[in-house]
Short mmCIF file of C-alpha atoms in Angstrom, two decimals:
data_model
loop_
_atom_site.label_atom_id
_atom_site.label_comp_id
_atom_site.label_asym_id
_atom_site.label_seq_id
_atom_site.Cartn_x
_atom_site.Cartn_y
_atom_site.Cartn_z
CA GLY A 1153 -0.33 -35.66 32.65
CA PRO A 1154 -0.04 -33.61 29.44
CA LEU A 1155 -0.95 -29.94 29.33
CA ALA A 1156 -2.02 -28.52 25.95
CA ILE A 1157 -1.70 -24.74 25.60
CA PRO A 1158 -2.99 -23.09 22.41
CA GLN A 1159 -0.65 -21.05 20.25
CA TYR A 1160 -0.01 -17.62 21.88
CA GLY A 1161 -1.69 -18.96 25.03
CA SER A 1162 -0.37 -18.10 28.49
CA GLY A 1163 -1.11 -18.55 32.15
CA THR A 1164 0.29 -19.37 35.58
CA LEU A 1165 1.49 -22.80 36.73
CA TYR A 1166 0.92 -22.86 40.52
CA PHE A 1167 2.66 -25.64 42.44
CA THR A 1168 0.65 -26.88 45.39
CA SER A 1169 3.42 -29.30 46.39
CA ALA A 1170 6.50 -30.94 44.89
CA GLY A 1171 5.46 -32.37 41.51
CA VAL A 1172 1.82 -31.24 41.87
CA ALA A 1173 0.62 -28.10 40.11
CA ILE A 1174 -2.50 -26.37 38.82
CA PHE A 1175 -2.49 -24.36 35.58
CA PHE A 1176 -4.50 -21.13 35.57
CA PRO A 1177 -4.93 -19.88 32.00
CA SER A 1178 -4.91 -16.17 31.26
CA ALA A 1179 -8.12 -14.43 30.28
CA GLY A 1180 -7.35 -15.05 26.60
CA PRO A 1181 -4.51 -15.76 24.20
CA ALA A 1182 -2.14 -12.94 23.39
CA ALA A 1183 -3.15 -11.15 20.22
CA SER A 1184 -1.06 -11.78 17.15
CA SER A 1185 0.29 -8.88 15.12
CA GLY A 1186 -2.26 -6.60 13.44
CA LEU A 1187 -0.15 -6.44 10.25
CA THR A 1188 1.33 -9.43 8.44
CA PHE A 1189 4.15 -8.96 5.95
CA ILE A 1190 3.17 -10.34 2.53
CA THR A 1191 5.77 -9.24 0.00
CA GLY A 1192 8.45 -6.66 -0.69
CA THR A 1193 11.43 -6.05 -2.92
CA THR A 1194 13.80 -3.46 -4.32
CA PHE A 1195 13.82 -2.37 -7.97
CA THR A 1196 16.44 -0.60 -10.08
CA THR A 1197 16.01 1.64 -13.17
CA ALA A 1198 12.52 0.28 -13.80
CA THR A 1199 9.77 1.74 -15.96
CA SER A 1200 7.05 0.10 -13.89
CA VAL A 1201 6.82 -2.15 -10.85
CA SER A 1202 4.07 -4.74 -10.39
CA LEU A 1203 3.31 -6.55 -7.15
CA PRO A 1204 3.46 -10.34 -7.57
CA THR A 1205 0.31 -12.02 -8.86
CA ASN A 1206 -1.90 -13.05 -5.91
CA THR A 1207 -0.48 -10.46 -3.54
CA PHE A 1208 -4.14 -9.73 -2.74
CA THR A 1209 -6.03 -12.90 -1.75
CA SER A 1210 -9.11 -13.85 0.21
CA THR A 1211 -6.91 -14.19 3.32
CA TYR A 1212 -7.18 -10.45 3.99
CA GLN A 1213 -9.75 -7.80 3.19
CA TYR A 1214 -7.49 -4.75 3.72
CA TYR A 1215 -3.86 -4.14 2.76
CA LYS A 1216 -1.13 -1.58 3.51
CA LEU A 1217 1.33 -0.57 0.77
CA PHE A 1218 4.56 1.38 1.31
CA LEU A 1219 6.62 2.46 -1.70
CA THR A 1220 9.76 4.63 -1.69
CA ILE A 1221 11.67 5.93 -4.69
CA THR A 1222 15.34 6.62 -4.02
CA ALA A 1223 16.49 7.68 -7.51
CA VAL A 1224 14.95 8.95 -10.76
CA THR A 1225 16.95 9.27 -13.98
CA ALA A 1226 14.72 12.07 -15.35
CA ASP A 1227 11.79 14.21 -14.23
CA ALA A 1228 8.82 11.84 -14.22
CA ASP A 1229 5.08 11.58 -13.54
CA PHE A 1230 3.72 8.56 -11.66
CA THR A 1231 0.50 6.61 -12.05
CA MET A 1232 -0.87 3.38 -10.61
CA ARG A 1233 -3.19 0.69 -12.00
CA LEU A 1234 -4.97 -2.25 -10.43
CA ARG A 1235 -4.10 -5.64 -11.82
CA ALA A 1236 -5.67 -9.11 -12.21
CA SER A 1237 -4.04 -12.35 -13.38
CA GLY A 1238 -0.95 -10.54 -14.62
CA THR A 1239 -2.76 -7.81 -16.60
CA ASP A 1240 -3.28 -4.15 -15.71
CA ASP A 1241 -6.85 -2.87 -15.97
CA THR A 1242 -6.78 0.11 -18.37
CA ASN A 1243 -10.50 0.96 -18.36
CA ALA A 1244 -11.19 4.68 -17.94
CA ILE A 1245 -12.91 4.36 -14.55
CA TYR A 1246 -10.12 5.39 -12.15
CA ASP A 1247 -11.10 8.34 -9.94
CA ASN A 1248 -8.78 10.06 -7.47
CA MET A 1249 -9.12 13.00 -5.09
CA PHE A 1250 -5.77 13.86 -3.52
CA LEU A 1251 -5.26 17.32 -2.03
CA GLY A 1252 -2.22 18.81 -0.32
CA VAL A 1253 0.05 21.75 0.34
CA ALA A 1254 3.70 22.73 0.09
CA PRO A 1255 5.77 24.27 2.92
CA ASP A 1256 5.02 27.71 1.49
CA ALA A 1257 1.25 26.95 1.69
CA THR A 1258 0.91 26.50 -2.08
CA VAL A 1259 -2.09 24.26 -2.75
CA SER A 1260 -1.60 21.16 -4.89
CA ASN A 1261 -4.28 18.73 -6.03
CA ALA A 1262 -4.77 15.68 -8.22
CA THR A 1263 -8.54 15.50 -8.48
CA THR A 1264 -9.42 13.59 -11.63
CA ALA A 1265 -12.18 11.28 -12.84
CA SER A 1266 -12.56 8.57 -15.47
CA ASN A 1267 -8.83 8.16 -16.11
CA THR A 1268 -7.06 4.98 -17.19
CA ALA A 1269 -4.89 5.06 -14.04
CA PHE A 1270 -4.64 6.73 -10.66
CA ASN A 1271 -2.51 9.89 -10.66
CA VAL A 1272 -0.01 9.53 -7.80
CA GLY A 1273 2.36 12.45 -8.23
CA GLU A 1274 5.69 13.18 -9.83
CA ASN A 1275 9.30 13.83 -8.90
CA ASP A 1276 12.24 15.96 -9.88
CA ALA A 1277 15.31 13.97 -10.90
CA ALA A 1278 17.73 16.16 -8.96
CA THR A 1279 15.95 15.99 -5.59
CA VAL A 1280 14.18 12.69 -4.97
CA ARG A 1281 11.75 12.71 -2.05
CA TYR A 1282 9.00 10.33 -3.15
CA ASN A 1283 7.13 8.16 -0.64
CA LEU A 1284 3.75 6.47 -0.99
CA ALA A 1285 1.69 4.96 1.86
CA LEU A 1286 -1.74 3.63 0.93
CA ASP A 1287 -4.45 1.38 2.33
CA VAL A 1288 -6.08 -0.81 -0.33
CA LEU A 1289 -9.63 -1.78 0.63
CA CYS A 1290 -11.42 -4.88 -0.64
CA PRO A 1291 -9.41 -5.65 -3.82
CA GLN A 1292 -10.45 -9.32 -3.62
CA ILE A 1293 -14.16 -8.61 -3.22
CA SER A 1294 -16.50 -8.09 -6.17
CA ALA A 1295 -17.11 -4.46 -5.27
CA PRO A 1296 -15.49 -1.11 -6.09
CA THR A 1297 -11.88 -1.03 -4.84
CA LEU A 1298 -11.02 1.96 -2.63
CA ILE A 1299 -7.58 3.34 -1.86
CA TYR A 1300 -6.74 6.02 0.67
CA GLY A 1301 -3.55 7.43 2.15
CA PHE A 1302 -0.83 9.89 1.22
CA TYR A 1303 2.23 10.52 -0.89
CA ASN A 1304 4.93 13.17 -0.88
CA PHE A 1305 7.20 14.26 -3.71
CA GLN A 1306 9.49 16.95 -5.06
CA LYS A 1307 7.63 18.73 -7.84
CA LYS A 1308 9.17 18.40 -11.28
CA TYR A 1309 11.82 21.00 -12.16
CA ASN A 1310 12.72 21.13 -8.44
CA THR A 1311 10.27 23.95 -7.69
CA ASN A 1312 8.75 22.73 -4.42
CA ALA A 1313 8.04 19.75 -2.18
CA PHE A 1314 4.42 18.65 -1.81
CA GLY A 1315 2.44 16.37 0.44
CA ARG A 1316 -0.97 15.05 -0.63
CA PHE A 1317 -3.61 13.05 1.23
CA GLY A 1318 -6.83 11.64 -0.14
CA VAL A 1319 -8.82 8.79 -1.60
CA ALA A 1320 -9.15 6.99 -4.91
CA GLN A 1321 -11.57 4.45 -6.29
CA PHE A 1322 -11.96 2.00 -9.14
CA ARG A 1323 -15.68 2.23 -9.77
CA THR A 1324 -16.68 -1.22 -11.03
CA SER A 1325 -17.03 -4.44 -9.06
CA THR A 1326 -13.80 -6.09 -10.20
CA VAL A 1327 -11.62 -8.56 -8.28
CA PHE A 1328 -7.90 -7.66 -8.29
CA ASP A 1329 -4.86 -9.57 -7.02
CA SER A 1330 -2.10 -6.99 -7.58
CA LEU A 1331 -1.29 -3.47 -8.76
CA THR A 1332 1.33 -1.67 -10.86
CA PHE A 1333 3.24 1.54 -10.16
CA ILE A 1334 4.26 3.28 -13.41
CA SER A 1335 6.76 5.99 -14.37
CA SER A 1336 6.21 8.19 -17.43
CA VAL A 1337 9.93 7.83 -18.26
CA ALA A 1338 11.37 4.49 -19.38
CA SER A 1339 13.89 2.76 -17.08
CA SER A 1340 13.83 5.66 -14.65
CA ILE A 1341 12.90 4.63 -11.10
CA THR A 1342 14.88 2.93 -8.34
CA GLY A 1343 13.44 2.13 -4.93
CA ASN A 1344 11.59 -0.46 -2.88
CA TYR A 1345 8.12 -1.49 -1.71
CA LYS A 1346 6.51 -3.52 1.07
CA VAL A 1347 2.97 -4.89 1.36
CA PHE A 1348 1.21 -5.98 4.56
CA GLY A 1349 -2.19 -7.54 5.25
CA TYR A 1350 -4.41 -6.30 8.07
CA ALA A 1351 -5.51 -9.03 10.47
CA ASN A 1352 -9.20 -9.84 10.09
CA SER A 1353 -9.74 -10.03 13.86
#
């Protein structure tokens, strides 16, 4: 007769005689991946880069964002805003607390409150070393959105490399479906990003 096995299911088919067998299922189905790829792309000489509308949905509660810049046409500062229905939120309620050090033990920080965007570093045009890796918590829930993780960069004017780690928050209970990464210099950044969703169970 038929044997229905659930997706990712496994077990042992034990033959007791020719054409006669017993199926012993495993203790449970194999776990699916903890991260699911949602979206990603490359960008060239952009001023800003927005994730597609509805990147953040009710499917996942937590998200992982990776962004790498491979070229900058001029020394630039970088910021990031949360986004809903195709529009960046520019209210002055972005707080971030990122602290870090350089190889020579120089301390660097970006601790600011009540800004119109998150401060997420800078980069020198001659030596590009910018990478961003952030977890975005609860953007689709009507609660403050939290972000934590790290970014590294070459300080403007090529003076030193820095690594920062910390947390940021958007203080009001707003539902977001995307975000925007912004350069202070027009048509200046080239790179790529990838977004993943954390499995809920």
